[in-house]
Amino acid sequence: MTDDDQKQRMAQLEDKLAAARKAQEPKPRADEHYSMANMAWRMVIELVAGLGIGFGIGYGLDSLFGTLPIFMVLFIMLGLAAGVKTMLRSAQEIQEKTMADEAEKNAKDRGAPPATGEAD
């Protein structure tokens, strides 16, 4: 056998091995990706957690100092603000992921390499 023959047979063997590996690859699980309902529940839980933590801290301080529920009201408002801020951050994260997926899909459709997000 010549060198070219061996290289050609080796390339064919590598192609067959790659095809077999691809056929053996496990399918991606559908439940690995978060649905929009899961993301909505995540945001609700973040808001309620902020309110709950604010209530707990405020009630604890009111009990400790024996004051009117001034600390409870104050910390509930702070907890609400923190919860809303966390919700907005989650929404922005979801939007960025969705836009990146869409850009990647558009790049594949056009046959161009996907954008990396880095400036040249």
CSV table of N, CA and C in Angstrom, one decimal:
chain,number,residue,atom,x,y,z
A,1,MET,N,0.8,-1.2,0.0
A,1,MET,CA,0.0,0.0,0.0
A,1,MET,C,0.9,1.2,0.0
A,2,THR,N,0.4,2.2,-0.7
A,2,THR,CA,1.1,3.5,-0.7
A,2,THR,C,0.7,4.4,0.4
A,3,ASP,N,1.4,5.4,0.6
A,3,ASP,CA,1.2,6.4,1.7
A,3,ASP,C,-0.2,7.1,1.5
A,4,ASP,N,-0.5,7.4,0.2
A,4,ASP,CA,-1.8,8.1,-0.1
A,4,ASP,C,-2.9,7.2,0.2
A,5,ASP,N,-2.8,5.9,-0.1
A,5,ASP,CA,-3.8,4.9,0.2
A,5,ASP,C,-4.1,4.9,1.7
A,6,GLN,N,-3.1,4.8,2.4
A,6,GLN,CA,-3.2,4.7,3.9
A,6,GLN,C,-3.9,5.9,4.5
A,7,LYS,N,-3.5,7.1,4.0
A,7,LYS,CA,-4.1,8.4,4.5
A,7,LYS,C,-5.6,8.4,4.1
A,8,GLN,N,-5.9,8.0,2.9
A,8,GLN,CA,-7.3,8.0,2.5
A,8,GLN,C,-8.1,7.1,3.3
A,9,ARG,N,-7.6,5.9,3.6
A,9,ARG,CA,-8.3,4.9,4.4
A,9,ARG,C,-8.5,5.4,5.8
A,10,MET,N,-7.4,6.0,6.3
A,10,MET,CA,-7.4,6.5,7.7
A,10,MET,C,-8.5,7.7,7.8
A,11,ALA,N,-8.6,8.5,6.8
A,11,ALA,CA,-9.6,9.6,6.8
A,11,ALA,C,-11.0,9.0,6.8
A,12,GLN,N,-11.2,8.0,6.0
A,12,GLN,CA,-12.5,7.3,5.9
A,12,GLN,C,-12.8,6.7,7.3
A,13,LEU,N,-11.9,6.1,7.9
A,13,LEU,CA,-12.1,5.5,9.2
A,13,LEU,C,-12.4,6.5,10.2
A,14,GLU,N,-11.7,7.6,10.2
A,14,GLU,CA,-12.0,8.7,11.2
A,14,GLU,C,-13.4,9.3,10.9
A,15,ASP,N,-13.9,9.4,9.7
A,15,ASP,CA,-15.2,9.9,9.4
A,15,ASP,C,-16.3,8.9,9.9
A,16,LYS,N,-16.0,7.6,9.7
A,16,LYS,CA,-16.9,6.6,10.2
A,16,LYS,C,-17.0,6.6,11.8
A,17,LEU,N,-15.8,6.8,12.4
A,17,LEU,CA,-15.8,6.9,13.9
A,17,LEU,C,-16.5,8.1,14.4
A,18,ALA,N,-16.4,9.2,13.7
A,18,ALA,CA,-17.1,10.5,14.1
A,18,ALA,C,-18.6,10.3,13.9
A,19,ALA,N,-19.0,9.7,12.9
A,19,ALA,CA,-20.4,9.4,12.7
A,19,ALA,C,-21.0,8.5,13.7
A,20,ALA,N,-20.2,7.5,14.1
A,20,ALA,CA,-20.7,6.5,15.1
A,20,ALA,C,-20.8,7.2,16.5
A,21,ARG,N,-19.8,8.1,16.8
A,21,ARG,CA,-19.8,8.8,18.0
A,21,ARG,C,-21.0,9.7,18.1
A,22,LYS,N,-21.3,10.4,17.0
A,22,LYS,CA,-22.4,11.3,16.9
A,22,LYS,C,-23.7,10.6,17.1
A,23,ALA,N,-23.8,9.4,16.6
A,23,ALA,CA,-25.0,8.6,16.7
A,23,ALA,C,-25.2,8.1,18.2
A,24,GLN,N,-24.1,7.9,18.8
A,24,GLN,CA,-24.1,7.4,20.2
A,24,GLN,C,-24.3,8.5,21.2
A,25,GLU,N,-24.2,9.8,20.8
A,25,GLU,CA,-24.3,10.9,21.7
A,25,GLU,C,-25.7,11.0,22.3
A,26,PRO,N,-25.8,11.2,23.6
A,26,PRO,CA,-27.1,11.3,24.2
A,26,PRO,C,-27.8,12.6,23.7
A,27,LYS,N,-29.1,12.5,23.6
A,27,LYS,CA,-29.9,13.6,23.2
A,27,LYS,C,-30.0,14.6,24.3
A,28,PRO,N,-30.0,15.9,24.0
A,28,PRO,CA,-30.1,16.9,25.1
A,28,PRO,C,-31.5,16.8,25.7
A,29,ARG,N,-31.5,16.9,27.0
A,29,ARG,CA,-32.8,16.8,27.7
A,29,ARG,C,-33.6,18.2,27.6
A,30,ALA,N,-34.9,18.0,27.4
A,30,ALA,CA,-35.7,19.2,27.2
A,30,ALA,C,-35.9,20.0,28.6
A,31,ASP,N,-35.8,19.2,29.7
A,31,ASP,CA,-36.1,19.9,31.0
A,31,ASP,C,-34.8,20.6,31.5
A,32,GLU,N,-33.7,20.6,30.8
A,32,GLU,CA,-32.5,21.3,31.2
A,32,GLU,C,-32.7,22.8,31.0
A,33,HIS,N,-33.5,23.2,30.0
A,33,HIS,CA,-33.8,24.6,29.7
A,33,HIS,C,-35.0,25.1,30.6
A,34,TYR,N,-34.8,26.2,31.1
A,34,TYR,CA,-35.9,26.8,31.9
A,34,TYR,C,-37.0,27.3,31.0
A,35,SER,N,-38.2,27.0,31.4
A,35,SER,CA,-39.3,27.5,30.6
A,35,SER,C,-39.7,28.9,31.2
A,36,MET,N,-40.5,29.6,30.5
A,36,MET,CA,-40.8,31.0,30.9
A,36,MET,C,-41.6,30.9,32.2
A,37,ALA,N,-42.4,29.9,32.4
A,37,ALA,CA,-43.2,29.7,33.7
A,37,ALA,C,-42.2,29.6,34.9
A,38,ASN,N,-41.2,28.8,34.7
A,38,ASN,CA,-40.2,28.6,35.8
A,38,ASN,C,-39.5,30.0,36.1
A,39,MET,N,-39.2,30.7,35.0
A,39,MET,CA,-38.5,32.0,35.3
A,39,MET,C,-39.5,33.0,36.0
A,40,ALA,N,-40.8,32.9,35.6
A,40,ALA,CA,-41.7,33.8,36.3
A,40,ALA,C,-41.9,33.4,37.8
A,41,TRP,N,-41.9,32.1,38.1
A,41,TRP,CA,-41.9,31.7,39.5
A,41,TRP,C,-40.7,32.1,40.2
A,42,ARG,N,-39.5,32.1,39.5
A,42,ARG,CA,-38.3,32.5,40.2
A,42,ARG,C,-38.4,34.0,40.6
A,43,MET,N,-38.9,34.8,39.7
A,43,MET,CA,-39.1,36.2,40.0
A,43,MET,C,-40.0,36.5,41.1
A,44,VAL,N,-41.1,35.7,41.2
A,44,VAL,CA,-42.1,35.9,42.2
A,44,VAL,C,-41.4,35.5,43.6
A,45,ILE,N,-40.7,34.4,43.6
A,45,ILE,CA,-40.0,34.0,44.8
A,45,ILE,C,-39.0,35.0,45.2
A,46,GLU,N,-38.3,35.6,44.3
A,46,GLU,CA,-37.3,36.6,44.7
A,46,GLU,C,-38.0,37.8,45.3
A,47,LEU,N,-39.1,38.2,44.8
A,47,LEU,CA,-39.9,39.4,45.4
A,47,LEU,C,-40.4,39.0,46.8
A,48,VAL,N,-41.0,37.8,46.9
A,48,VAL,CA,-41.5,37.4,48.2
A,48,VAL,C,-40.4,37.2,49.2
A,49,ALA,N,-39.3,36.7,48.8
A,49,ALA,CA,-38.1,36.6,49.7
A,49,ALA,C,-37.6,37.9,50.2
A,50,GLY,N,-37.6,38.9,49.4
A,50,GLY,CA,-37.2,40.2,49.8
A,50,GLY,C,-38.1,40.8,50.8
A,51,LEU,N,-39.4,40.6,50.5
A,51,LEU,CA,-40.4,41.1,51.5
A,51,LEU,C,-40.3,40.4,52.8
A,52,GLY,N,-40.2,39.1,52.8
A,52,GLY,CA,-40.1,38.3,54.0
A,52,GLY,C,-38.9,38.6,54.8
A,53,ILE,N,-37.7,38.8,54.2
A,53,ILE,CA,-36.5,39.1,54.9
A,53,ILE,C,-36.6,40.5,55.5
A,54,GLY,N,-37.2,41.5,54.8
A,54,GLY,CA,-37.4,42.8,55.3
A,54,GLY,C,-38.4,42.8,56.5
A,55,PHE,N,-39.4,42.0,56.4
A,55,PHE,CA,-40.4,41.9,57.5
A,55,PHE,C,-39.7,41.3,58.7
A,56,GLY,N,-38.9,40.3,58.5
A,56,GLY,CA,-38.2,39.6,59.6
A,56,GLY,C,-37.3,40.5,60.4
A,57,ILE,N,-36.5,41.2,59.6
A,57,ILE,CA,-35.5,42.2,60.2
A,57,ILE,C,-36.2,43.3,60.9
A,58,GLY,N,-37.2,43.9,60.3
A,58,GLY,CA,-38.0,45.0,60.9
A,58,GLY,C,-38.7,44.5,62.1
A,59,TYR,N,-39.4,43.4,62.1
A,59,TYR,CA,-40.1,42.9,63.3
A,59,TYR,C,-39.1,42.6,64.4
A,60,GLY,N,-37.9,42.0,64.1
A,60,GLY,CA,-36.9,41.7,65.1
A,60,GLY,C,-36.4,43.0,65.7
A,61,LEU,N,-36.1,44.0,64.9
A,61,LEU,CA,-35.6,45.3,65.5
A,61,LEU,C,-36.7,46.0,66.4
A,62,ASP,N,-38.0,45.9,65.9
A,62,ASP,CA,-39.1,46.5,66.7
A,62,ASP,C,-39.2,45.7,68.0
A,63,SER,N,-39.1,44.4,68.0
A,63,SER,CA,-39.2,43.7,69.3
A,63,SER,C,-38.0,44.0,70.2
A,64,LEU,N,-36.8,44.1,69.6
A,64,LEU,CA,-35.6,44.4,70.4
A,64,LEU,C,-35.7,45.8,71.0
A,65,PHE,N,-36.1,46.8,70.3
A,65,PHE,CA,-36.1,48.1,70.8
A,65,PHE,C,-37.4,48.5,71.4
A,66,GLY,N,-38.5,47.7,71.3
A,66,GLY,CA,-39.8,48.0,71.8
A,66,GLY,C,-40.4,49.2,71.2
A,67,THR,N,-40.2,49.4,69.9
A,67,THR,CA,-40.7,50.6,69.2
A,67,THR,C,-42.0,50.2,68.5
A,68,LEU,N,-42.7,51.3,68.0
A,68,LEU,CA,-43.8,51.0,67.2
A,68,LEU,C,-43.3,50.3,65.9
A,69,PRO,N,-44.2,49.9,65.1
A,69,PRO,CA,-43.8,49.1,63.9
A,69,PRO,C,-43.1,50.0,62.8
A,70,ILE,N,-42.3,50.9,63.3
A,70,ILE,CA,-41.6,51.8,62.3
A,70,ILE,C,-40.5,51.1,61.6
A,71,PHE,N,-39.7,50.2,62.3
A,71,PHE,CA,-38.7,49.5,61.6
A,71,PHE,C,-39.3,48.4,60.7
A,72,MET,N,-40.4,47.8,61.1
A,72,MET,CA,-41.0,46.8,60.3
A,72,MET,C,-41.5,47.4,58.9
A,73,VAL,N,-42.1,48.6,59.0
A,73,VAL,CA,-42.5,49.3,57.8
A,73,VAL,C,-41.3,49.7,56.9
A,74,LEU,N,-40.3,50.2,57.6
A,74,LEU,CA,-39.1,50.6,56.9
A,74,LEU,C,-38.4,49.5,56.2
A,75,PHE,N,-38.3,48.4,56.9
A,75,PHE,CA,-37.5,47.2,56.3
A,75,PHE,C,-38.4,46.5,55.3
A,76,ILE,N,-39.7,46.5,55.4
A,76,ILE,CA,-40.6,45.9,54.4
A,76,ILE,C,-40.4,46.7,53.1
A,77,MET,N,-40.3,48.0,53.2
A,77,MET,CA,-40.1,48.9,52.0
A,77,MET,C,-38.7,48.6,51.3
A,78,LEU,N,-37.7,48.5,52.2
A,78,LEU,CA,-36.4,48.1,51.7
A,78,LEU,C,-36.4,46.7,51.1
A,79,GLY,N,-37.1,45.8,51.7
A,79,GLY,CA,-37.2,44.4,51.1
A,79,GLY,C,-37.9,44.4,49.8
A,80,LEU,N,-38.9,45.2,49.7
A,80,LEU,CA,-39.6,45.4,48.4
A,80,LEU,C,-38.7,45.9,47.3
A,81,ALA,N,-38.0,47.0,47.7
A,81,ALA,CA,-37.0,47.6,46.7
A,81,ALA,C,-36.0,46.5,46.3
A,82,ALA,N,-35.4,45.8,47.2
A,82,ALA,CA,-34.4,44.8,46.9
A,82,ALA,C,-35.0,43.7,46.1
A,83,GLY,N,-36.3,43.3,46.4
A,83,GLY,CA,-36.9,42.2,45.6
A,83,GLY,C,-37.1,42.7,44.1
A,84,VAL,N,-37.6,43.9,44.0
A,84,VAL,CA,-37.8,44.4,42.6
A,84,VAL,C,-36.5,44.5,41.8
A,85,LYS,N,-35.5,45.0,42.5
A,85,LYS,CA,-34.2,45.1,41.9
A,85,LYS,C,-33.7,43.7,41.4
A,86,THR,N,-33.9,42.7,42.2
A,86,THR,CA,-33.4,41.4,41.9
A,86,THR,C,-34.3,40.8,40.7
A,87,MET,N,-35.6,41.1,40.8
A,87,MET,CA,-36.5,40.7,39.6
A,87,MET,C,-36.0,41.3,38.3
A,88,LEU,N,-35.7,42.6,38.4
A,88,LEU,CA,-35.3,43.3,37.1
A,88,LEU,C,-34.0,42.7,36.6
A,89,ARG,N,-33.1,42.4,37.5
A,89,ARG,CA,-31.8,41.8,37.1
A,89,ARG,C,-32.0,40.4,36.5
A,90,SER,N,-33.0,39.6,37.0
A,90,SER,CA,-33.3,38.3,36.4
A,90,SER,C,-33.9,38.5,35.0
A,91,ALA,N,-34.8,39.5,34.9
A,91,ALA,CA,-35.5,39.8,33.6
A,91,ALA,C,-34.4,40.2,32.6
A,92,GLN,N,-33.5,41.0,33.0
A,92,GLN,CA,-32.4,41.4,32.1
A,92,GLN,C,-31.6,40.2,31.7
A,93,GLU,N,-31.3,39.3,32.6
A,93,GLU,CA,-30.5,38.1,32.3
A,93,GLU,C,-31.2,37.2,31.3
A,94,ILE,N,-32.6,37.1,31.5
A,94,ILE,CA,-33.4,36.3,30.5
A,94,ILE,C,-33.4,36.9,29.2
A,95,GLN,N,-33.5,38.3,29.1
A,95,GLN,CA,-33.5,39.0,27.8
A,95,GLN,C,-32.2,38.8,27.1
A,96,GLU,N,-31.1,39.0,27.8
A,96,GLU,CA,-29.8,38.8,27.2
A,96,GLU,C,-29.6,37.4,26.6
A,97,LYS,N,-30.0,36.4,27.4
A,97,LYS,CA,-29.9,35.0,26.9
A,97,LYS,C,-30.7,34.8,25.7
A,98,THR,N,-32.0,35.3,25.7
A,98,THR,CA,-32.9,35.2,24.5
A,98,THR,C,-32.3,35.9,23.3
A,99,MET,N,-31.8,37.1,23.5
A,99,MET,CA,-31.2,37.8,22.3
A,99,MET,C,-29.9,37.1,21.8
A,100,ALA,N,-29.1,36.5,22.7
A,100,ALA,CA,-27.9,35.8,22.3
A,100,ALA,C,-28.3,34.5,21.5
A,101,ASP,N,-29.3,33.8,22.0
A,101,ASP,CA,-29.8,32.6,21.2
A,101,ASP,C,-30.3,33.0,19.9
A,102,GLU,N,-31.1,34.1,19.8
A,102,GLU,CA,-31.7,34.5,18.5
A,102,GLU,C,-30.6,35.0,17.6
A,103,ALA,N,-29.6,35.7,18.1
A,103,ALA,CA,-28.5,36.1,17.2
A,103,ALA,C,-27.7,34.9,16.7
A,104,GLU,N,-27.5,33.9,17.5
A,104,GLU,CA,-26.8,32.7,17.1
A,104,GLU,C,-27.6,32.0,16.0
A,105,LYS,N,-28.9,31.9,16.2
A,105,LYS,CA,-29.8,31.3,15.2
A,105,LYS,C,-29.7,32.0,13.9
A,106,ASN,N,-29.8,33.3,14.0
A,106,ASN,CA,-29.7,34.1,12.7
A,106,ASN,C,-28.4,34.0,12.0
A,107,ALA,N,-27.3,33.9,12.8
A,107,ALA,CA,-26.0,33.7,12.2
A,107,ALA,C,-25.9,32.3,11.5
A,108,LYS,N,-26.5,31.3,12.1
A,108,LYS,CA,-26.5,30.0,11.5
A,108,LYS,C,-27.3,30.0,10.2
A,109,ASP,N,-28.4,30.7,10.2
A,109,ASP,CA,-29.3,30.8,9.0
A,109,ASP,C,-28.5,31.5,7.9
A,110,ARG,N,-27.7,32.5,8.2
A,110,ARG,CA,-27.0,33.2,7.1
A,110,ARG,C,-25.7,32.5,6.8
A,111,GLY,N,-25.3,31.6,7.6
A,111,GLY,CA,-24.0,30.9,7.3
A,111,GLY,C,-22.8,31.6,7.8
A,112,ALA,N,-23.0,32.7,8.6
A,112,ALA,CA,-21.9,33.5,9.1
A,112,ALA,C,-21.5,33.0,10.5
A,113,PRO,N,-20.3,33.2,10.9
A,113,PRO,CA,-19.9,32.8,12.3
A,113,PRO,C,-20.7,33.7,13.3
A,114,PRO,N,-21.1,33.1,14.5
A,114,PRO,CA,-21.8,33.9,15.5
A,114,PRO,C,-20.9,35.0,16.1
A,115,ALA,N,-21.5,36.1,16.4
A,115,ALA,CA,-20.8,37.2,17.0
A,115,ALA,C,-20.4,36.8,18.4
A,116,THR,N,-19.2,37.2,18.8
A,116,THR,CA,-18.7,36.9,20.2
A,116,THR,C,-19.0,38.0,21.2
A,117,GLY,N,-19.4,39.1,20.7
A,117,GLY,CA,-19.7,40.2,21.6
A,117,GLY,C,-18.5,41.1,22.0
A,118,GLU,N,-17.4,40.8,21.5
A,118,GLU,CA,-16.2,41.5,21.7
A,118,GLU,C,-15.9,42.5,20.6
A,119,ALA,N,-15.5,43.7,21.0
A,119,ALA,CA,-15.2,44.7,20.0
A,119,ALA,C,-13.8,44.4,19.4
A,120,ASP,N,-13.6,44.7,18.1
A,120,ASP,CA,-12.2,44.4,17.5
A,120,ASP,C,-11.4,45.6,17.7
